[in-house]
């Protein structure tokens, strides 16, 4: 993807993500839903990679962490507010509703990207034709600390997405809460996980202990 204008790649990824999301809402069978969700996930991964690349190009090294934190906070907000609202729509109308709403509202963002995001081709001029990209990957894999960081990050994300889908059926069928009550559980849990690091934990323990605490919790 580094061989293309980042704006164009971002647009392709975003349009593909919207198409996959709308296809999820229109899917009449489980297998079509799974295929559409896979497409949305692939393009969503492309969006994430491009956003990180754009931040790296625009911001200096000293400000890059703050910029990435601000962007990644959108994921926390989506988990805190988006999931409960999606459950509310699913309970009120059908499971198709959240996908169709996200896909439809997302179309509004496309012209905004086209108008306000500038072309980003500076990295094309800075590329070295003799640069060994596979050599870079090899050097990363030969660094134990980088490998451990990648594995740990992957396990955290894998566990995150493995648990969250089962919270709703567990609360409904095992604990006995009604469908109308489970969105409130997601909302309260999301708000606590979003505000706790900001107002308390993050200032009292170091980063490693804080990350371990959040992973176990």
PDB file of C-alpha atoms in Angstrom:
ATOM      1  CA  UNK A   1       0.000   0.000   0.000  1.00  0.00           C
ATOM      2  CA  UNK A   2       3.001   2.324   0.336  1.00  0.00           C
ATOM      3  CA  UNK A   3       3.196   2.497  -3.460  1.00  0.00           C
ATOM      4  CA  UNK A   4      -0.019   4.538  -3.707  1.00  0.00           C
ATOM      5  CA  UNK A   5      -1.433   7.855  -2.558  1.00  0.00           C
ATOM      6  CA  UNK A   6      -2.607   7.336   1.024  1.00  0.00           C
ATOM      7  CA  UNK A   7      -5.785   9.339   0.399  1.00  0.00           C
ATOM      8  CA  UNK A   8      -6.823   7.050  -2.469  1.00  0.00           C
ATOM      9  CA  UNK A   9      -6.085   3.931  -0.442  1.00  0.00           C
ATOM     10  CA  UNK A  10      -8.107   5.361   2.459  1.00  0.00           C
ATOM     11  CA  UNK A  11     -11.037   6.067   0.132  1.00  0.00           C
ATOM     12  CA  UNK A  12     -10.927   2.582  -1.398  1.00  0.00           C
ATOM     13  CA  UNK A  13     -10.779   0.996   2.047  1.00  0.00           C
ATOM     14  CA  UNK A  14     -13.589   3.138   3.421  1.00  0.00           C
ATOM     15  CA  UNK A  15     -15.910   2.563   0.449  1.00  0.00           C
ATOM     16  CA  UNK A  16     -15.204  -1.168   0.617  1.00  0.00           C
ATOM     17  CA  UNK A  17     -15.953  -1.153   4.337  1.00  0.00           C
ATOM     18  CA  UNK A  18     -19.261   0.643   3.768  1.00  0.00           C
ATOM     19  CA  UNK A  19     -20.207  -1.780   0.987  1.00  0.00           C
ATOM     20  CA  UNK A  20     -19.436  -4.756   3.231  1.00  0.00           C
ATOM     21  CA  UNK A  21     -21.377  -3.255   6.142  1.00  0.00           C
ATOM     22  CA  UNK A  22     -24.458  -2.524   4.026  1.00  0.00           C
ATOM     23  CA  UNK A  23     -24.205  -6.033   2.563  1.00  0.00           C
ATOM     24  CA  UNK A  24     -24.303  -7.368   6.141  1.00  0.00           C
ATOM     25  CA  UNK A  25     -27.585  -5.555   6.694  1.00  0.00           C
ATOM     26  CA  UNK A  26     -29.030  -6.969   3.478  1.00  0.00           C
ATOM     27  CA  UNK A  27     -27.735 -10.532   3.921  1.00  0.00           C
ATOM     28  CA  UNK A  28     -30.629 -13.050   3.928  1.00  0.00           C
ATOM     29  CA  UNK A  29     -28.580 -16.039   5.157  1.00  0.00           C
ATOM     30  CA  UNK A  30     -25.852 -16.713   7.692  1.00  0.00           C
ATOM     31  CA  UNK A  31     -23.208 -17.578   5.093  1.00  0.00           C
ATOM     32  CA  UNK A  32     -23.834 -14.409   3.102  1.00  0.00           C
ATOM     33  CA  UNK A  33     -23.648 -12.449   6.357  1.00  0.00           C
ATOM     34  CA  UNK A  34     -20.335 -14.136   7.180  1.00  0.00           C
ATOM     35  CA  UNK A  35     -18.937 -13.349   3.726  1.00  0.00           C
ATOM     36  CA  UNK A  36     -20.080  -9.724   3.893  1.00  0.00           C
ATOM     37  CA  UNK A  37     -18.639  -9.326   7.376  1.00  0.00           C
ATOM     38  CA  UNK A  38     -15.336 -10.773   6.183  1.00  0.00           C
ATOM     39  CA  UNK A  39     -15.222  -8.208   3.373  1.00  0.00           C
ATOM     40  CA  UNK A  40     -15.996  -5.405   5.823  1.00  0.00           C
ATOM     41  CA  UNK A  41     -13.278  -6.664   8.156  1.00  0.00           C
ATOM     42  CA  UNK A  42     -10.653  -6.817   5.406  1.00  0.00           C
ATOM     43  CA  UNK A  43     -11.346  -3.273   4.292  1.00  0.00           C
ATOM     44  CA  UNK A  44     -11.578  -2.151   7.922  1.00  0.00           C
ATOM     45  CA  UNK A  45      -8.060  -3.464   8.497  1.00  0.00           C
ATOM     46  CA  UNK A  46      -6.898  -1.516   5.462  1.00  0.00           C
ATOM     47  CA  UNK A  47      -8.446   1.656   6.915  1.00  0.00           C
ATOM     48  CA  UNK A  48      -6.697   1.128  10.241  1.00  0.00           C
ATOM     49  CA  UNK A  49      -3.305   0.670   8.601  1.00  0.00           C
ATOM     50  CA  UNK A  50      -3.748   3.786   6.479  1.00  0.00           C
ATOM     51  CA  UNK A  51      -4.828   5.915   9.431  1.00  0.00           C
ATOM     52  CA  UNK A  52      -1.677   4.931  11.335  1.00  0.00           C
ATOM     53  CA  UNK A  53       0.456   5.638   8.253  1.00  0.00           C
ATOM     54  CA  UNK A  54      -1.161   9.047   7.755  1.00  0.00           C
ATOM     55  CA  UNK A  55      -0.526   9.958  11.394  1.00  0.00           C
ATOM     56  CA  UNK A  56       3.108   8.888  11.037  1.00  0.00           C
ATOM     57  CA  UNK A  57       3.500  11.077   7.954  1.00  0.00           C
ATOM     58  CA  UNK A  58       1.843  14.190   9.373  1.00  0.00           C
ATOM     59  CA  UNK A  59       2.909  14.313  13.024  1.00  0.00           C
ATOM     60  CA  UNK A  60       6.396  14.529  14.446  1.00  0.00           C
ATOM     61  CA  UNK A  61       7.777  11.712  16.567  1.00  0.00           C
ATOM     62  CA  UNK A  62       7.140  13.649  19.793  1.00  0.00           C
ATOM     63  CA  UNK A  63       3.446  14.253  18.986  1.00  0.00           C
ATOM     64  CA  UNK A  64       2.753  10.946  17.289  1.00  0.00           C
ATOM     65  CA  UNK A  65       1.754   9.070  20.440  1.00  0.00           C
ATOM     66  CA  UNK A  66      -0.798  11.707  21.448  1.00  0.00           C
ATOM     67  CA  UNK A  67      -2.247  11.758  17.936  1.00  0.00           C
ATOM     68  CA  UNK A  68      -2.596   7.973  17.853  1.00  0.00           C
ATOM     69  CA  UNK A  69      -4.182   8.009  21.296  1.00  0.00           C
ATOM     70  CA  UNK A  70      -6.744  10.580  20.182  1.00  0.00           C
ATOM     71  CA  UNK A  71      -7.631   8.542  17.105  1.00  0.00           C
ATOM     72  CA  UNK A  72      -7.792   5.256  18.991  1.00  0.00           C
ATOM     73  CA  UNK A  73     -10.137   6.799  21.555  1.00  0.00           C
ATOM     74  CA  UNK A  74     -12.781   6.593  18.827  1.00  0.00           C
ATOM     75  CA  UNK A  75     -12.690   2.814  19.237  1.00  0.00           C
ATOM     76  CA  UNK A  76     -13.342   3.162  22.960  1.00  0.00           C
ATOM     77  CA  UNK A  77     -16.240   5.523  22.293  1.00  0.00           C
ATOM     78  CA  UNK A  78     -17.652   3.135  19.701  1.00  0.00           C
ATOM     79  CA  UNK A  79     -17.473   0.284  22.207  1.00  0.00           C
ATOM     80  CA  UNK A  80     -19.004   2.403  24.957  1.00  0.00           C
ATOM     81  CA  UNK A  81     -21.849   4.008  23.008  1.00  0.00           C
ATOM     82  CA  UNK A  82     -22.056   2.178  19.690  1.00  0.00           C
ATOM     83  CA  UNK A  83     -22.532  -1.367  20.974  1.00  0.00           C
ATOM     84  CA  UNK A  84     -25.401  -0.515  23.377  1.00  0.00           C
ATOM     85  CA  UNK A  85     -27.103   1.577  20.696  1.00  0.00           C
ATOM     86  CA  UNK A  86     -26.688  -1.228  18.149  1.00  0.00           C
ATOM     87  CA  UNK A  87     -28.261  -3.688  20.583  1.00  0.00           C
ATOM     88  CA  UNK A  88     -31.111  -1.259  21.162  1.00  0.00           C
ATOM     89  CA  UNK A  89     -31.744  -1.021  17.407  1.00  0.00           C
ATOM     90  CA  UNK A  90     -31.540  -4.789  17.037  1.00  0.00           C
ATOM     91  CA  UNK A  91     -34.048  -5.326  19.844  1.00  0.00           C
ATOM     92  CA  UNK A  92     -36.340  -2.546  18.621  1.00  0.00           C
ATOM     93  CA  UNK A  93     -36.306  -3.386  14.911  1.00  0.00           C
ATOM     94  CA  UNK A  94     -34.072  -6.259  13.747  1.00  0.00           C
ATOM     95  CA  UNK A  95     -30.417  -7.249  13.651  1.00  0.00           C
ATOM     96  CA  UNK A  96     -30.227  -5.749  10.143  1.00  0.00           C
ATOM     97  CA  UNK A  97     -30.830  -2.219  11.465  1.00  0.00           C
ATOM     98  CA  UNK A  98     -27.379  -1.454  12.999  1.00  0.00           C
ATOM     99  CA  UNK A  99     -25.536  -2.485   9.830  1.00  0.00           C
ATOM    100  CA  UNK A 100     -27.810  -0.484   7.562  1.00  0.00           C
ATOM    101  CA  UNK A 101     -27.621   2.586   9.800  1.00  0.00           C
ATOM    102  CA  UNK A 102     -23.808   2.542  10.028  1.00  0.00           C
ATOM    103  CA  UNK A 103     -23.439   1.919   6.304  1.00  0.00           C
ATOM    104  CA  UNK A 104     -25.902   4.641   5.349  1.00  0.00           C
ATOM    105  CA  UNK A 105     -24.510   7.279   7.714  1.00  0.00           C
ATOM    106  CA  UNK A 106     -20.998   6.402   6.625  1.00  0.00           C
ATOM    107  CA  UNK A 107     -21.751   7.446   3.056  1.00  0.00           C
ATOM    108  CA  UNK A 108     -21.845  11.055   4.279  1.00  0.00           C
ATOM    109  CA  UNK A 109     -18.156  10.802   5.234  1.00  0.00           C
ATOM    110  CA  UNK A 110     -17.008   9.911   1.699  1.00  0.00           C
ATOM    111  CA  UNK A 111     -17.368  13.422   0.185  1.00  0.00           C
ATOM    112  CA  UNK A 112     -15.800  14.902   3.325  1.00  0.00           C
ATOM    113  CA  UNK A 113     -12.717  12.717   2.843  1.00  0.00           C
ATOM    114  CA  UNK A 114     -12.558  13.680  -0.824  1.00  0.00           C
ATOM    115  CA  UNK A 115     -12.781  17.379  -0.012  1.00  0.00           C
ATOM    116  CA  UNK A 116     -10.784  17.854   3.175  1.00  0.00           C
ATOM    117  CA  UNK A 117      -8.154  15.091   3.231  1.00  0.00           C
ATOM    118  CA  UNK A 118      -5.219  16.250   1.093  1.00  0.00           C
ATOM    119  CA  UNK A 119      -3.328  14.037  -1.312  1.00  0.00           C
ATOM    120  CA  UNK A 120      -0.477  12.291   0.465  1.00  0.00           C
ATOM    121  CA  UNK A 121       2.328  11.297  -1.870  1.00  0.00           C
ATOM    122  CA  UNK A 122       5.357  12.520   0.074  1.00  0.00           C
ATOM    123  CA  UNK A 123       6.247   8.971   1.055  1.00  0.00           C
ATOM    124  CA  UNK A 124       6.453   8.036  -2.632  1.00  0.00           C
ATOM    125  CA  UNK A 125       9.203  10.604  -3.171  1.00  0.00           C
ATOM    126  CA  UNK A 126      11.078   9.456  -0.087  1.00  0.00           C
ATOM    127  CA  UNK A 127      11.065   5.779  -0.983  1.00  0.00           C
ATOM    128  CA  UNK A 128      14.403   4.234  -1.795  1.00  0.00           C
ATOM    129  CA  UNK A 129      14.262   1.896  -4.774  1.00  0.00           C
ATOM    130  CA  UNK A 130      16.896  -0.311  -3.163  1.00  0.00           C
ATOM    131  CA  UNK A 131      15.049  -0.510   0.154  1.00  0.00           C
ATOM    132  CA  UNK A 132      14.532  -4.125   1.175  1.00  0.00           C
ATOM    133  CA  UNK A 133      11.012  -4.323   2.635  1.00  0.00           C
ATOM    134  CA  UNK A 134      11.293  -8.022   3.401  1.00  0.00           C
ATOM    135  CA  UNK A 135      14.567  -7.270   5.142  1.00  0.00           C
ATOM    136  CA  UNK A 136      12.697  -4.872   7.418  1.00  0.00           C
ATOM    137  CA  UNK A 137      10.163  -7.573   8.273  1.00  0.00           C
ATOM    138  CA  UNK A 138      12.991 -10.022   8.905  1.00  0.00           C
ATOM    139  CA  UNK A 139      14.742  -7.596  11.245  1.00  0.00           C
ATOM    140  CA  UNK A 140      11.506  -7.138  13.213  1.00  0.00           C
ATOM    141  CA  UNK A 141      11.051 -10.891  13.571  1.00  0.00           C
ATOM    142  CA  UNK A 142      14.650 -11.221  14.762  1.00  0.00           C
ATOM    143  CA  UNK A 143      14.056  -8.735  17.578  1.00  0.00           C
ATOM    144  CA  UNK A 144      12.636 -10.646  20.589  1.00  0.00           C
ATOM    145  CA  UNK A 145      11.128  -7.551  22.221  1.00  0.00           C
ATOM    146  CA  UNK A 146       9.259  -6.532  19.067  1.00  0.00           C
ATOM    147  CA  UNK A 147       8.009 -10.085  18.571  1.00  0.00           C
ATOM    148  CA  UNK A 148       6.788 -10.219  22.181  1.00  0.00           C
ATOM    149  CA  UNK A 149       5.034  -6.868  21.791  1.00  0.00           C
ATOM    150  CA  UNK A 150       3.286  -8.012  18.598  1.00  0.00           C
ATOM    151  CA  UNK A 151       2.225 -11.326  20.144  1.00  0.00           C
ATOM    152  CA  UNK A 152       0.955  -9.642  23.300  1.00  0.00           C
ATOM    153  CA  UNK A 153      -0.975  -7.023  21.330  1.00  0.00           C
ATOM    154  CA  UNK A 154      -2.502  -9.729  19.135  1.00  0.00           C
ATOM    155  CA  UNK A 155      -3.541 -11.832  22.136  1.00  0.00           C
ATOM    156  CA  UNK A 156      -5.157  -8.820  23.836  1.00  0.00           C
ATOM    157  CA  UNK A 157      -7.173  -7.983  20.715  1.00  0.00           C
ATOM    158  CA  UNK A 158      -8.054 -11.646  20.125  1.00  0.00           C
ATOM    159  CA  UNK A 159      -9.304 -12.050  23.675  1.00  0.00           C
ATOM    160  CA  UNK A 160     -11.201  -8.780  23.444  1.00  0.00           C
ATOM    161  CA  UNK A 161     -13.144  -9.790  20.349  1.00  0.00           C
ATOM    162  CA  UNK A 162     -13.563 -13.360  21.593  1.00  0.00           C
ATOM    163  CA  UNK A 163     -15.322 -12.350  24.815  1.00  0.00           C
ATOM    164  CA  UNK A 164     -17.485  -9.377  23.804  1.00  0.00           C
ATOM    165  CA  UNK A 165     -19.801 -11.244  21.358  1.00  0.00           C
ATOM    166  CA  UNK A 166     -20.717 -13.736  24.083  1.00  0.00           C
ATOM    167  CA  UNK A 167     -21.549 -11.212  26.809  1.00  0.00           C
ATOM    168  CA  UNK A 168     -25.042 -10.589  25.453  1.00  0.00           C
ATOM    169  CA  UNK A 169     -26.139 -14.267  25.101  1.00  0.00           C
ATOM    170  CA  UNK A 170     -24.531 -15.114  28.452  1.00  0.00           C
ATOM    171  CA  UNK A 171     -26.421 -12.334  30.241  1.00  0.00           C
ATOM    172  CA  UNK A 172     -29.654 -13.282  28.514  1.00  0.00           C
ATOM    173  CA  UNK A 173     -29.664 -17.086  28.593  1.00  0.00           C
ATOM    174  CA  UNK A 174     -27.419 -17.894  31.582  1.00  0.00           C
ATOM    175  CA  UNK A 175     -28.031 -15.005  33.974  1.00  0.00           C
ATOM    176  CA  UNK A 176     -31.615 -14.287  32.944  1.00  0.00           C
ATOM    177  CA  UNK A 177     -31.579 -10.626  31.937  1.00  0.00           C
ATOM    178  CA  UNK A 178     -34.040  -9.530  29.273  1.00  0.00           C
ATOM    179  CA  UNK A 179     -33.043  -8.304  25.818  1.00  0.00           C
ATOM    180  CA  UNK A 180     -34.049  -4.771  26.734  1.00  0.00           C
ATOM    181  CA  UNK A 181     -31.708  -4.744  29.746  1.00  0.00           C
ATOM    182  CA  UNK A 182     -28.495  -6.014  28.122  1.00  0.00           C
ATOM    183  CA  UNK A 183     -27.730  -2.749  26.248  1.00  0.00           C
ATOM    184  CA  UNK A 184     -27.605  -1.001  29.629  1.00  0.00           C
ATOM    185  CA  UNK A 185     -25.030  -3.541  30.840  1.00  0.00           C
ATOM    186  CA  UNK A 186     -22.812  -2.792  27.845  1.00  0.00           C
ATOM    187  CA  UNK A 187     -23.239   0.934  28.406  1.00  0.00           C
ATOM    188  CA  UNK A 188     -22.305   0.866  32.103  1.00  0.00           C
ATOM    189  CA  UNK A 189     -19.370  -1.474  31.493  1.00  0.00           C
ATOM    190  CA  UNK A 190     -18.126   0.634  28.606  1.00  0.00           C
ATOM    191  CA  UNK A 191     -18.358   3.891  30.539  1.00  0.00           C
ATOM    192  CA  UNK A 192     -16.453   2.384  33.482  1.00  0.00           C
ATOM    193  CA  UNK A 193     -13.690   0.989  31.278  1.00  0.00           C
ATOM    194  CA  UNK A 194     -13.407   4.326  29.465  1.00  0.00           C
ATOM    195  CA  UNK A 195     -13.381   6.644  32.486  1.00  0.00           C
ATOM    196  CA  UNK A 196     -11.488   4.532  35.043  1.00  0.00           C
ATOM    197  CA  UNK A 197      -8.076   4.835  33.318  1.00  0.00           C
ATOM    198  CA  UNK A 198      -8.534   8.589  32.836  1.00  0.00           C
ATOM    199  CA  UNK A 199      -9.528   9.600  36.360  1.00  0.00           C
ATOM    200  CA  UNK A 200      -7.853   7.041  38.586  1.00  0.00           C
ATOM    201  CA  UNK A 201      -5.817   3.993  37.645  1.00  0.00           C
ATOM    202  CA  UNK A 202      -3.562   5.533  35.001  1.00  0.00           C
ATOM    203  CA  UNK A 203      -2.001   7.959  37.484  1.00  0.00           C
ATOM    204  CA  UNK A 204      -1.340   5.517  40.315  1.00  0.00           C
ATOM    205  CA  UNK A 205       0.460   2.571  38.710  1.00  0.00           C
ATOM    206  CA  UNK A 206       3.027   2.320  35.951  1.00  0.00           C
ATOM    207  CA  UNK A 207       2.145   1.487  32.358  1.00  0.00           C
ATOM    208  CA  UNK A 208       3.131  -2.199  32.481  1.00  0.00           C
ATOM    209  CA  UNK A 209       1.093  -2.885  35.632  1.00  0.00           C
ATOM    210  CA  UNK A 210      -1.822  -0.882  34.247  1.00  0.00           C
ATOM    211  CA  UNK A 211      -1.856  -2.889  30.997  1.00  0.00           C
ATOM    212  CA  UNK A 212      -1.620  -6.166  32.936  1.00  0.00           C
ATOM    213  CA  UNK A 213      -4.478  -5.087  35.215  1.00  0.00           C
ATOM    214  CA  UNK A 214      -6.718  -4.175  32.273  1.00  0.00           C
ATOM    215  CA  UNK A 215      -5.930  -7.431  30.443  1.00  0.00           C
ATOM    216  CA  UNK A 216      -6.761  -9.588  33.460  1.00  0.00           C
ATOM    217  CA  UNK A 217      -9.825  -7.509  34.386  1.00  0.00           C
TER     218      UNK A 217
END
